[in-house]
Short mmCIF file of C-alpha atoms (C1' of nucleotides) in Angstrom, two decimals:
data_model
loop_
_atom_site.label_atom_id
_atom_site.label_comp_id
_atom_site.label_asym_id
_atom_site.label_seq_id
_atom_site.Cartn_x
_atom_site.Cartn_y
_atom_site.Cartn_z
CA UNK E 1 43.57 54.79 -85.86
CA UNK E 2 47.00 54.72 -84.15
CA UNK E 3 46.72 51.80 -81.59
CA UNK E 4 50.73 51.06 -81.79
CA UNK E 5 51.35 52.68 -78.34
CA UNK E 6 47.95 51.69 -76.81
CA UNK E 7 48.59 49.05 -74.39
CA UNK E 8 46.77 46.04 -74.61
CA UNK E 9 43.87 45.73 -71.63
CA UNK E 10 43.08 42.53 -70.41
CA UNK E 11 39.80 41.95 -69.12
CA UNK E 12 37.42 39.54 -66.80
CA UNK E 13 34.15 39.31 -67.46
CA UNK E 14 32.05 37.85 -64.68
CA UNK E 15 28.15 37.96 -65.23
CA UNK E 16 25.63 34.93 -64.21
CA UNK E 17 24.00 36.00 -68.11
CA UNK E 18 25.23 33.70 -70.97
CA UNK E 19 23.25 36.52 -73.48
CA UNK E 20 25.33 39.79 -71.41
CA UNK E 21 28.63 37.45 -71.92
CA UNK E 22 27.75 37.20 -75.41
CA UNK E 23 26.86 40.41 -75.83
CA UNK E 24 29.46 41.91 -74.34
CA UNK E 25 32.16 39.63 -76.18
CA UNK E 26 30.44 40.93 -79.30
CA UNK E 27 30.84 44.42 -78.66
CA UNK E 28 34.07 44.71 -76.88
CA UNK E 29 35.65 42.73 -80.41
CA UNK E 30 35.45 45.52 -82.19
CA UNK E 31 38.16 47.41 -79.98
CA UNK E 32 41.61 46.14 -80.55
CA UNK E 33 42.96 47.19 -77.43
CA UNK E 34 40.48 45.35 -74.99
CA UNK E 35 41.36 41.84 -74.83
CA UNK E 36 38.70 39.31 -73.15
CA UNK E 37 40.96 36.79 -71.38
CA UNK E 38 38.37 35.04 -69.24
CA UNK E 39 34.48 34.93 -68.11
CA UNK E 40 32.55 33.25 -65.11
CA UNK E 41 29.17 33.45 -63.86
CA UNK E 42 30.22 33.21 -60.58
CA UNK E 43 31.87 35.87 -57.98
CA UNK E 44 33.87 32.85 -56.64
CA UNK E 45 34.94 31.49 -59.61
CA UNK E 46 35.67 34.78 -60.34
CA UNK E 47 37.79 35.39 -57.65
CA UNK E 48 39.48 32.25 -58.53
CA UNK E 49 40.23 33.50 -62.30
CA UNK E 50 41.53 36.40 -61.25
CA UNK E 51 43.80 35.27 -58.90
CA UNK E 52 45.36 33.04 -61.81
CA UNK E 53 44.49 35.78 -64.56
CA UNK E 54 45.47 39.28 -63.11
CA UNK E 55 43.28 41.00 -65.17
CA UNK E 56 43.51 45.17 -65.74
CA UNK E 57 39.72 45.01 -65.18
CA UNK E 58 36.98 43.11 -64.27
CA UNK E 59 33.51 43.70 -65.43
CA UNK E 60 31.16 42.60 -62.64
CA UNK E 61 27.22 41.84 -62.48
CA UNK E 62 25.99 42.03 -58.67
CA UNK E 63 23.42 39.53 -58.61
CA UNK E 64 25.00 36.30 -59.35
CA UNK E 65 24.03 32.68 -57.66
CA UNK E 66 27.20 31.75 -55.46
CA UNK E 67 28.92 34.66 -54.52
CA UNK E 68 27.43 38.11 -55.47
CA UNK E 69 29.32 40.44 -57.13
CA UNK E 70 30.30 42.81 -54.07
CA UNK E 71 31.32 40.58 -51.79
CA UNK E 72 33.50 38.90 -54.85
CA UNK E 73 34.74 42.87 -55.53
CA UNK E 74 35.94 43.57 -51.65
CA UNK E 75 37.54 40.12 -52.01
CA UNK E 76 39.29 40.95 -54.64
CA UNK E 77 40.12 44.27 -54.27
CA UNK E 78 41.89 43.13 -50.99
CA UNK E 79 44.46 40.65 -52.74
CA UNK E 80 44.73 41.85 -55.78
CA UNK E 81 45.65 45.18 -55.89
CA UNK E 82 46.29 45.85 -59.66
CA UNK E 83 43.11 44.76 -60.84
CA UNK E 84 40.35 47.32 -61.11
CA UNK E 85 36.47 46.52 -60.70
CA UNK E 86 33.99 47.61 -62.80
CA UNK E 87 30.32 46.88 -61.80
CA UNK E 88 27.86 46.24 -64.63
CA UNK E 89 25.09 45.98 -63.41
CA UNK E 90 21.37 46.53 -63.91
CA UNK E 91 20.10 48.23 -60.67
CA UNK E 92 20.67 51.66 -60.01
CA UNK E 93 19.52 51.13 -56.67
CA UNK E 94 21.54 53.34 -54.75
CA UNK E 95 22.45 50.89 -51.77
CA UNK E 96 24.15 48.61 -54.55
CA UNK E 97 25.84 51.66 -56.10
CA UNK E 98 26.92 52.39 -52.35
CA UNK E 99 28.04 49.26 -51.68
CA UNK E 100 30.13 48.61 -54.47
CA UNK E 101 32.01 52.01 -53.75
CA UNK E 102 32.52 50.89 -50.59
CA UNK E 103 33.35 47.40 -51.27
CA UNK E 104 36.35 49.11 -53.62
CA UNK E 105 34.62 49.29 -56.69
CA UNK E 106 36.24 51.63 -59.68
CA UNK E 107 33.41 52.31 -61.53
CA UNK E 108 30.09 51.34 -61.88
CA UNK E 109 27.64 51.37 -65.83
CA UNK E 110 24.23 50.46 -65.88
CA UNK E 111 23.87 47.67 -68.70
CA UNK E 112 21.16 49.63 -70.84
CA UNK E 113 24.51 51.46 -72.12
CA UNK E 114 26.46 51.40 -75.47
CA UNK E 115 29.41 49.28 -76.44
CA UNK E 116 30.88 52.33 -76.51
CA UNK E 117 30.23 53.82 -73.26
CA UNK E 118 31.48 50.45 -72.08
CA UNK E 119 34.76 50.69 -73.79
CA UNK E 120 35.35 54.38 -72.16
CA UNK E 121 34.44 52.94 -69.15
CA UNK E 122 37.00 50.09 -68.91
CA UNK E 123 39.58 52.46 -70.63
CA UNK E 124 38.62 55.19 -67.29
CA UNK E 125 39.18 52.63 -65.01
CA UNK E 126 42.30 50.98 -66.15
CA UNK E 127 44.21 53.99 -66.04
CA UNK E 128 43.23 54.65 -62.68
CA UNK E 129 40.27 56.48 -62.99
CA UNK E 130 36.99 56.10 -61.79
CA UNK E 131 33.67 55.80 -64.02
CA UNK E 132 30.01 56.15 -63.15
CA UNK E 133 26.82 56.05 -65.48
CA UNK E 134 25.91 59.76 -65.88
CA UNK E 135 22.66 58.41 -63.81
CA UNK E 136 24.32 56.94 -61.50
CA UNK E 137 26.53 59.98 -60.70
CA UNK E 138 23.40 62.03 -60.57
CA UNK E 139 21.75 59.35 -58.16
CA UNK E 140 24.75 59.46 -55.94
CA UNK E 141 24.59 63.43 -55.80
CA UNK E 142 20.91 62.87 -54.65
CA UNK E 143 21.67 60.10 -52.29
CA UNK E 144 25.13 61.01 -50.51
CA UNK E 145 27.00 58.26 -48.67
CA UNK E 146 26.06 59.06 -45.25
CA UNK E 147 28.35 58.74 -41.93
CA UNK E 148 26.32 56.25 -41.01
CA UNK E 149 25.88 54.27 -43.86
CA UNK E 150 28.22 51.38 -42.84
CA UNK E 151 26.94 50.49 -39.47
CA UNK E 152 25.00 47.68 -41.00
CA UNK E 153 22.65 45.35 -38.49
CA UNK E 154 23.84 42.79 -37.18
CA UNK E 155 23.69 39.25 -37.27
CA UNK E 156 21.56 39.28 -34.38
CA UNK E 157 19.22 42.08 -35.78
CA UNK E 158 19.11 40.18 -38.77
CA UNK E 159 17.43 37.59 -37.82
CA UNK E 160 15.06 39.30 -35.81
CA UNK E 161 14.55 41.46 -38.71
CA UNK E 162 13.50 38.63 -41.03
CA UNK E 163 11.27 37.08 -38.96
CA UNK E 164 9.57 40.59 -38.03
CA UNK E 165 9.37 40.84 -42.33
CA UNK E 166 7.76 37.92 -42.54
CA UNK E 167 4.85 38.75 -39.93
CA UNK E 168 6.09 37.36 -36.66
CA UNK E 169 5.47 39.52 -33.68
CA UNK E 170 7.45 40.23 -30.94
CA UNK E 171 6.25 37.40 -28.68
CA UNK E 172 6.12 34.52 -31.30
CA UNK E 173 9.68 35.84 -32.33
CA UNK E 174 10.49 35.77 -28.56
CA UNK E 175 8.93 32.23 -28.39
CA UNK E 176 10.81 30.95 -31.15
CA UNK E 177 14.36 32.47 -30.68
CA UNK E 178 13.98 31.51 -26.80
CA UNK E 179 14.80 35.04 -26.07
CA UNK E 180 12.60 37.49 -23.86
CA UNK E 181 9.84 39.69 -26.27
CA UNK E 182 11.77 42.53 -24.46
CA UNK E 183 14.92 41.60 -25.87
CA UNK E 184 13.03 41.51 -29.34
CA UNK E 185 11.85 45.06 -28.99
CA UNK E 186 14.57 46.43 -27.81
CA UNK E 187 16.56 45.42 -31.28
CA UNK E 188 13.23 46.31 -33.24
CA UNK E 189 13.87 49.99 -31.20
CA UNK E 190 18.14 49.75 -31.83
CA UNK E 191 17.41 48.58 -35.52
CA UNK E 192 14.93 51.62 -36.10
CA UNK E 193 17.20 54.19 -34.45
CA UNK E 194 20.39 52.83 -36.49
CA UNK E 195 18.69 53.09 -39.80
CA UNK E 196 16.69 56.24 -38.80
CA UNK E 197 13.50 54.65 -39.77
CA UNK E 198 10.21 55.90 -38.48
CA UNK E 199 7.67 52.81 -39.24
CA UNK E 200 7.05 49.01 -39.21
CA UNK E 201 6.42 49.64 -42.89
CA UNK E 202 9.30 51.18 -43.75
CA UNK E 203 11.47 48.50 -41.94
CA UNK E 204 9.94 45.95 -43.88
CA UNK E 205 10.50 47.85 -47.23
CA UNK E 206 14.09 47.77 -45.82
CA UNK E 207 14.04 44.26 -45.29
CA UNK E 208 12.86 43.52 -48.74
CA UNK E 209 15.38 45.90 -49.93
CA UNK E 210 18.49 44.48 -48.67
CA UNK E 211 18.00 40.68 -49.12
CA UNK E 212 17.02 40.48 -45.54
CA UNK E 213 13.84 38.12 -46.86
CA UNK E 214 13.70 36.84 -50.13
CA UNK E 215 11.17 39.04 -52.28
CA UNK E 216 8.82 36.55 -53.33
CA UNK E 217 8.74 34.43 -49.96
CA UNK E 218 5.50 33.39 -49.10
CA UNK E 219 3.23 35.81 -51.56
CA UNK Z 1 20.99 19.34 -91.45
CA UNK Z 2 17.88 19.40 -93.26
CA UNK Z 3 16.51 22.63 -92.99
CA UNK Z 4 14.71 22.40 -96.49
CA UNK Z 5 11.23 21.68 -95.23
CA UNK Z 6 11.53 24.02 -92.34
CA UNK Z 7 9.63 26.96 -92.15
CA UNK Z 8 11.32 30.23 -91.08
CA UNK Z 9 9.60 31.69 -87.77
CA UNK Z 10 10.34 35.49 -87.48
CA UNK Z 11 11.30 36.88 -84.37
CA UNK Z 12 10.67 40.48 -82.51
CA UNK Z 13 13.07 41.10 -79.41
CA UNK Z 14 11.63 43.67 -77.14
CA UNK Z 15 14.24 44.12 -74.52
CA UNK Z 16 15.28 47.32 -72.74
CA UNK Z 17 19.14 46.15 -72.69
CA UNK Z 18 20.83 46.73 -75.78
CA UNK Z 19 23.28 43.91 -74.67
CA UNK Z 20 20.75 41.21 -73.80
CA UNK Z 21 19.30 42.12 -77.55
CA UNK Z 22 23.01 41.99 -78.60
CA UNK Z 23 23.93 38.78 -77.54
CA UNK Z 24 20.08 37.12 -78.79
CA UNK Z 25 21.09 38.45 -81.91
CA UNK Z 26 24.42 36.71 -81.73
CA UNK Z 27 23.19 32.84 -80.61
CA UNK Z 28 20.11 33.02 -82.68
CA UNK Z 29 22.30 33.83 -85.97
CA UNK Z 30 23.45 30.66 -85.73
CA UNK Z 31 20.32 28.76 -86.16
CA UNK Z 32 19.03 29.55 -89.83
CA UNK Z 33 15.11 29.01 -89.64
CA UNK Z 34 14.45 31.56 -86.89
CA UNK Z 35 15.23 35.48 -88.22
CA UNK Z 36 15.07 38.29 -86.27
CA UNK Z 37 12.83 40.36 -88.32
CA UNK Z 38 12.87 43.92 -85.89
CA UNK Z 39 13.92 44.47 -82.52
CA UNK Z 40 12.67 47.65 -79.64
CA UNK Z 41 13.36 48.44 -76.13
CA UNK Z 42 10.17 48.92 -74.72
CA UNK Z 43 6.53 47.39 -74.42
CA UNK Z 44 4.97 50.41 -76.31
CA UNK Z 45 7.14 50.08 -79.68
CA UNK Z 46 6.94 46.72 -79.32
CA UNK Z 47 2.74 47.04 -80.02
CA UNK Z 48 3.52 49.22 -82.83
CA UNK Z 49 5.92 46.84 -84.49
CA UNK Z 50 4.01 43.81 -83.65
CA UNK Z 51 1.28 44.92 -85.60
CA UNK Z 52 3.20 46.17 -89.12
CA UNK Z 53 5.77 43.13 -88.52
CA UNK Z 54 3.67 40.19 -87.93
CA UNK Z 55 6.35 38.34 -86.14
CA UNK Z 56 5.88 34.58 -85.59
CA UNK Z 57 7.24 34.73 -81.94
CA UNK Z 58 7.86 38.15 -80.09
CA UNK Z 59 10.36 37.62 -77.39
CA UNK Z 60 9.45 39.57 -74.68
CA UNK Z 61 11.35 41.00 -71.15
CA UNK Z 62 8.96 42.05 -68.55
CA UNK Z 63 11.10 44.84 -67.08
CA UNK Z 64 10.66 47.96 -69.38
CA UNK Z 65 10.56 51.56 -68.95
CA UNK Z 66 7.06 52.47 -70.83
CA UNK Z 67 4.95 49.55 -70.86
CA UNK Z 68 5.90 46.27 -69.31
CA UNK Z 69 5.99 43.33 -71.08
CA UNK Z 70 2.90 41.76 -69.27
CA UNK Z 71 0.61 44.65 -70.45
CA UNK Z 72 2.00 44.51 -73.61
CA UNK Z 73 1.48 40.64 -74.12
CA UNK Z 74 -1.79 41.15 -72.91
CA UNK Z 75 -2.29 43.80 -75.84
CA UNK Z 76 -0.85 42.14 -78.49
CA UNK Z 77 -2.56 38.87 -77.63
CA UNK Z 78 -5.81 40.43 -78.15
CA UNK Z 79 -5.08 41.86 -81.33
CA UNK Z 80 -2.77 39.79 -83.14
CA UNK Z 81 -4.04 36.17 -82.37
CA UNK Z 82 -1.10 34.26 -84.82
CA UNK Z 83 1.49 36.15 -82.89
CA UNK Z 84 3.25 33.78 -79.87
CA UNK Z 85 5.24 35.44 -77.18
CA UNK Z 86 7.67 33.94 -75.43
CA UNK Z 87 8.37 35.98 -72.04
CA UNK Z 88 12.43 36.06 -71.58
CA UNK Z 89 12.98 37.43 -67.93
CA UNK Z 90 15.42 37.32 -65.36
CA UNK Z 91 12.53 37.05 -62.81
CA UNK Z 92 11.22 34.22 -61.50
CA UNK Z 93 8.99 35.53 -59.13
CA UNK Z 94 5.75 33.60 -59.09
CA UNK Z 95 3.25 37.07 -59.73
CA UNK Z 96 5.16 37.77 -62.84
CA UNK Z 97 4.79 34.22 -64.38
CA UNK Z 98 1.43 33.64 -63.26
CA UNK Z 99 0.53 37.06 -64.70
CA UNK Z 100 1.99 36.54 -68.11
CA UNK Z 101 0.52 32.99 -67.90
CA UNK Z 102 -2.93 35.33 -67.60
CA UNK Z 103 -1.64 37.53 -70.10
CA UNK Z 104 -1.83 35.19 -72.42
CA UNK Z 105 2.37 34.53 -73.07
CA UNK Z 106 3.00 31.28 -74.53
CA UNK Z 107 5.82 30.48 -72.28
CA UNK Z 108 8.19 31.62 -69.97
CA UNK Z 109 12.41 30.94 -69.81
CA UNK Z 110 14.75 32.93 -67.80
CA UNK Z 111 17.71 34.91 -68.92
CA UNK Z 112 20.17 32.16 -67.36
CA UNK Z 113 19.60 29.86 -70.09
CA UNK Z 114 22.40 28.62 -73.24
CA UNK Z 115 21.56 29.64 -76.65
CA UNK Z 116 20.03 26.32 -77.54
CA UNK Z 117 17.23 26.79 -74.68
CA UNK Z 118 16.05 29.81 -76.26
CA UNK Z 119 16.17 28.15 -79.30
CA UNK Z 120 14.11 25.26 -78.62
CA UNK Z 121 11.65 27.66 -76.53
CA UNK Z 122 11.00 29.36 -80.01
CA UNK Z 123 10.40 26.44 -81.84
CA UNK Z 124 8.31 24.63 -79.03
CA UNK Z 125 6.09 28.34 -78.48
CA UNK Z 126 5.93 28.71 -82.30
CA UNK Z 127 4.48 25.66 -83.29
CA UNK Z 128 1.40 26.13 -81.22
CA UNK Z 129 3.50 24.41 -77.85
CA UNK Z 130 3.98 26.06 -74.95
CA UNK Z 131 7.39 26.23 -72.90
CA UNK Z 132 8.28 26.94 -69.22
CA UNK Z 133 12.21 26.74 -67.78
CA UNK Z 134 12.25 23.43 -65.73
CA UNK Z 135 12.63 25.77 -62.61
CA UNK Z 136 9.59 27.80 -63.95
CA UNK Z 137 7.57 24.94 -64.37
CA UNK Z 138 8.50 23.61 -60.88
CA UNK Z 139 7.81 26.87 -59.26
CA UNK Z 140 4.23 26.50 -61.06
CA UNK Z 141 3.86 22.89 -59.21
CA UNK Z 142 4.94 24.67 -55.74
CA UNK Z 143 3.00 27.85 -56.43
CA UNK Z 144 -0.83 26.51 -58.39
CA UNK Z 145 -2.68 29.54 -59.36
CA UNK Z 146 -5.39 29.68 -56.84
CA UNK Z 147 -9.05 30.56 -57.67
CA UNK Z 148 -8.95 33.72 -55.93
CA UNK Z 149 -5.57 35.31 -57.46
CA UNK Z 150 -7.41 36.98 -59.96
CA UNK Z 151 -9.37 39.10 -57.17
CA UNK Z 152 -6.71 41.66 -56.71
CA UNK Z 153 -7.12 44.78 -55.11
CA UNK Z 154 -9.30 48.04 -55.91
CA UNK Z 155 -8.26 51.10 -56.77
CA UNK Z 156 -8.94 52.48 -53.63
CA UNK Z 157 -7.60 49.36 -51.74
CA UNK Z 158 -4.48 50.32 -53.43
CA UNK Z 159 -4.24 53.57 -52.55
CA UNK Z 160 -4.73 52.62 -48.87
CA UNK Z 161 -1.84 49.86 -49.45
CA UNK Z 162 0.94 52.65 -50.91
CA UNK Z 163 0.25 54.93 -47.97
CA UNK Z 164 0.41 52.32 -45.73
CA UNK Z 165 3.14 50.87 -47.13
CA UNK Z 166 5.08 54.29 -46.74
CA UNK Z 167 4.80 54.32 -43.34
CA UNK Z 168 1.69 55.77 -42.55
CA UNK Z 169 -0.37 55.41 -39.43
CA UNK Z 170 -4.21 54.88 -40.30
CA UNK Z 171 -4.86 58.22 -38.49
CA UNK Z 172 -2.62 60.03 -41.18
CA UNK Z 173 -4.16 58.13 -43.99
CA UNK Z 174 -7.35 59.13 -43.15
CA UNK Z 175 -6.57 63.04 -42.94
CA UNK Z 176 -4.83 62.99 -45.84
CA UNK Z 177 -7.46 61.21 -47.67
CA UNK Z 178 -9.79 62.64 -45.64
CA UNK Z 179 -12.06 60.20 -44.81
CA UNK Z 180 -12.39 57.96 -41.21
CA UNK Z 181 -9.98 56.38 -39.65
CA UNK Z 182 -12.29 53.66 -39.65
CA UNK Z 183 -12.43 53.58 -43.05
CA UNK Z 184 -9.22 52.89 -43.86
CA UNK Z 185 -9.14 50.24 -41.07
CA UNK Z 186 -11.64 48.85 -42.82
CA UNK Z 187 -9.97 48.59 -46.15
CA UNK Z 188 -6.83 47.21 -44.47
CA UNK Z 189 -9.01 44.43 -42.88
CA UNK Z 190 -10.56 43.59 -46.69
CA UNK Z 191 -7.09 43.59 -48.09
CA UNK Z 192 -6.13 40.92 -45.63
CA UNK Z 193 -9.07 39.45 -45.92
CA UNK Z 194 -9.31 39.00 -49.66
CA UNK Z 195 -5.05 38.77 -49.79
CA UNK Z 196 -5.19 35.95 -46.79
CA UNK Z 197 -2.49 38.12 -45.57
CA UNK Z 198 -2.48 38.04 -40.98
CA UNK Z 199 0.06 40.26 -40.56
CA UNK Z 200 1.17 44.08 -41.45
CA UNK Z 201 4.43 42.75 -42.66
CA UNK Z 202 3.05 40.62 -45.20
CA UNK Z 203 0.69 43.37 -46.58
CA UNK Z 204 4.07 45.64 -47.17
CA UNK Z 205 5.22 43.11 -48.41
CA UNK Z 206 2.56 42.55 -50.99
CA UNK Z 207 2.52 46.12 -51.62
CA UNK Z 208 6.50 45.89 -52.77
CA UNK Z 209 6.24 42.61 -54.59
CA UNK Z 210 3.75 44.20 -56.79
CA UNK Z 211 4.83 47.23 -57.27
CA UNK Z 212 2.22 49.30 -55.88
CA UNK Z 213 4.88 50.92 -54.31
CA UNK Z 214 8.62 51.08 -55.90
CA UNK Z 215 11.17 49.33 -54.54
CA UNK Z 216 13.74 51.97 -53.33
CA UNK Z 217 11.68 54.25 -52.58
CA UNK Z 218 12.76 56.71 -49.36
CA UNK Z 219 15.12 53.90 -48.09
"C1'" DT P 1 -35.30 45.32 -59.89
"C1'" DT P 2 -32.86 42.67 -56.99
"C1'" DC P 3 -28.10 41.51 -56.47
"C1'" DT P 4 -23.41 42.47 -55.97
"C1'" DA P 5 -19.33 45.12 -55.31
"C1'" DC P 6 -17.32 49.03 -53.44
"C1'" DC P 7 -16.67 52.81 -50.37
"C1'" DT P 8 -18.03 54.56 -46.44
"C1'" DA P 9 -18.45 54.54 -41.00
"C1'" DA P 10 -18.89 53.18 -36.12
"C1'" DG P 11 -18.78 50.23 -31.39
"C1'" DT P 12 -16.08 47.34 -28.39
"C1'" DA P 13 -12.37 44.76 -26.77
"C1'" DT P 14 -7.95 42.90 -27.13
"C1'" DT P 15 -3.35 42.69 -28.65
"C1'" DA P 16 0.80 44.76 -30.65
"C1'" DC P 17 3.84 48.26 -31.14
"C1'" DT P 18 6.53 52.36 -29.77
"C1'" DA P 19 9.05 55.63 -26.89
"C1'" DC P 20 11.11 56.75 -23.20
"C1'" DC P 21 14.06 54.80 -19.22
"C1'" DT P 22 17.78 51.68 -16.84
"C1'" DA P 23 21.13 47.84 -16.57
"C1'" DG P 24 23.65 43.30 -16.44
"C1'" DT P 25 26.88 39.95 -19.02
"C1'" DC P 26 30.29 38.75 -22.28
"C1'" DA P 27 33.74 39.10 -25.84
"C1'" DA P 28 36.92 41.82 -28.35
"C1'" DC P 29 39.94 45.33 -28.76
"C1'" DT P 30 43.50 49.49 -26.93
"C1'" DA B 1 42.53 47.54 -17.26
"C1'" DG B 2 39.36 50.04 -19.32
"C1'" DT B 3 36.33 50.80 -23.24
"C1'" DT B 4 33.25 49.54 -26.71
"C1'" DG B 5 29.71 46.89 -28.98
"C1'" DA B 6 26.44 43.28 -28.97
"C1'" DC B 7 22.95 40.76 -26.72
"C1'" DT B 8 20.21 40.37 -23.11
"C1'" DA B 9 16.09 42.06 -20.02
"C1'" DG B 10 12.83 44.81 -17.50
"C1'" DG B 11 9.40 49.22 -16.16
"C1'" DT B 12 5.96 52.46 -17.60
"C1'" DA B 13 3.04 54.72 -20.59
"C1'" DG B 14 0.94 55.92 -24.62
"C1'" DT B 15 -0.44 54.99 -29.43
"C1'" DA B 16 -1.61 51.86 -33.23
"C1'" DA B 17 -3.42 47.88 -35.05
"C1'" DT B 18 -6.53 44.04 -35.07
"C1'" DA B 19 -10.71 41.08 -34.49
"C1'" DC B 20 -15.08 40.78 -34.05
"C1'" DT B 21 -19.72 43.22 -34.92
"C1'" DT B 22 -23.22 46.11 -37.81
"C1'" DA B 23 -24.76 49.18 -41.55
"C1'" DG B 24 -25.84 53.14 -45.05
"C1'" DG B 25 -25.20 54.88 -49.92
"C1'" DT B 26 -24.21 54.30 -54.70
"C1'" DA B 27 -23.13 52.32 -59.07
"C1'" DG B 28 -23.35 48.64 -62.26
"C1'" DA B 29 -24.87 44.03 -63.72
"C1'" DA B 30 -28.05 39.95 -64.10
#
DNA sequence: TTCTACCTAAGTATTACTACCTAGTCAACT
DNA sequence: AGTTGACTAGGTAGTAATACTTAGGTAGAA
């Protein structure tokens, strides 16, 4: 193969998986013009090494301990302009996909994918491209980013929100927030009309969904 | 180091990411009495090659698209008595250790562990041991399995729970199912009963946390 | 065969939630 | 200075869920 003119492309690799790392390392050797010049398992130490690094592209797991991966991406993305951010991640759960675009996200692969597809996919990126898992593109066609997609709940709804997940009512959230069980209704009634949601059950599902309450809490 | 008197334990991965298996492959090559005799992506295979293989240890993800690795363990358990497995997830949600615990697995580590964990977890699960991650075995402390956690839900019970949990009303349960409305009261009063569940949030949230209905589903 | 589990169903009363409505305060931004 | 968004709060009315109760039928196990 002629790699003489093929510039070299440096990349980050921030997953909180020791086996992805080494997995990844593994697979990525094999290309000579992908160079691995740092990894993290952290999206704040990652922000941290790229700052110092300037890496073409970073190849990002979401769910990581500190910092997850697209808060660590918008971050980024804002001071580091050059770099391009490539989620690799295992959910195809189309509010991560969303998010990720959103937070300024280049691409985004599904880790049950090739070395291969993995090498196109940083190559697509670093030249300015964007890359999506063939599912992932379908998924998105399915699930179009909506107009209102971005008006998230509040902090305020939030915490009403979690205590309503975790079987509060309205009066012992009331009681316990020192607020008025009207006032707790009426963002049960704003939070249901923002996120077009019909049910109790769906807003839990919702709440489980988006890290509102921690999955496993308490069952 | 003396490896002269130490026996070889063969090892089956059954992972669904080809870069989790990559990087196993990787740290465990450096370790010369554990080989990776075969290797398959789902719970389903991983019966069939269980059984022709023999492996000493099967190391075994829960997430998989077929069969999960909890049914599988469960499976292979029953048939292949020498065989250990060692669950590898990146879960460590209580119901999915105390279910492979059930299931009959051997031990339990999470995917955030070095190299030399997994190694040690081989050794410790082949030799007739058992091994938990220290947070694993802390969450076990925090979390006893209870006398009752076997009594899960009935088929019917479960059907009730999915429609619930997708928003239904117990009106539109009941005409879809067609049976009372009382009926299905009545099953959501023995699930909360038998789950010691007091609230309609915590029943969704059972429902999600055990996948009786998916996690992204409509939302 | 008695026992148990499961699915079925109903009465009654109370509490919780939901859908409409209006409206004040406060902080931030144009 | 005016607008916007967030948080607060209340009225009224209807619907849904829950907590107690009892109880019949059917299938499988001890």
């Amino acid at each position: 193969m002629n790699n003489i003119n093929k510039k070299i492309i440096t990349v980050l690799l921030v997953d909180d998986h020791p086996m992805v790392q080494g997995g990844l390392s593994a697979c990525l050797s094999f290309y000579d013009d992908i160079k691995i010049v740092g990894s993290t398992t952290d999206g704040k130490e990652a922000l941290n090494k790229a700052l110092t690094l300037k890496p073409d592209v970073i190849l990002m797991d979401i769910s990581m301990p500190l910092m997850n991966g697209i808060d660590a991406t918008e971050i980024i993305i804002d001071q580091i302009k050059e770099t391009k951010i490539l989620i690799f991640s295992m959910h195809d759960n189309p509010e991560f996909v969303k998010s990720a675009i959103q937070a300024g996200a280049s691409g985004y692969i599904l880790k049950d994918i090739t070395a291969e597809e993995v090498y196109f996919a940083i190559k697509a990126v670093a030249s300015g491209k964007t890359h999506f898992s063939s599912s992932i593109a379908k998924m998105l066609l399915d699930n179009p980013i909506s107009r209102h997609e971005n008006d998230k709940l509040t902090t305020r709804e939030q915490v009403i929100l979690s205590h309503i997940a975790q079987g509060y009512s309205s009066k012992e959230i009331a009681k316990i927030l020192t607020i008025s069980f009207r006032t707790v209704e009426a963002h049960r009634r704003n939070m249901k009309i923002k996120l077009d949601i019909h049910s109790l059950a769906e807003l839990i599902r919702y709440a489980v969904n988006h890290g509102i309450i921690e999955d496993n809490k308490c069952i």
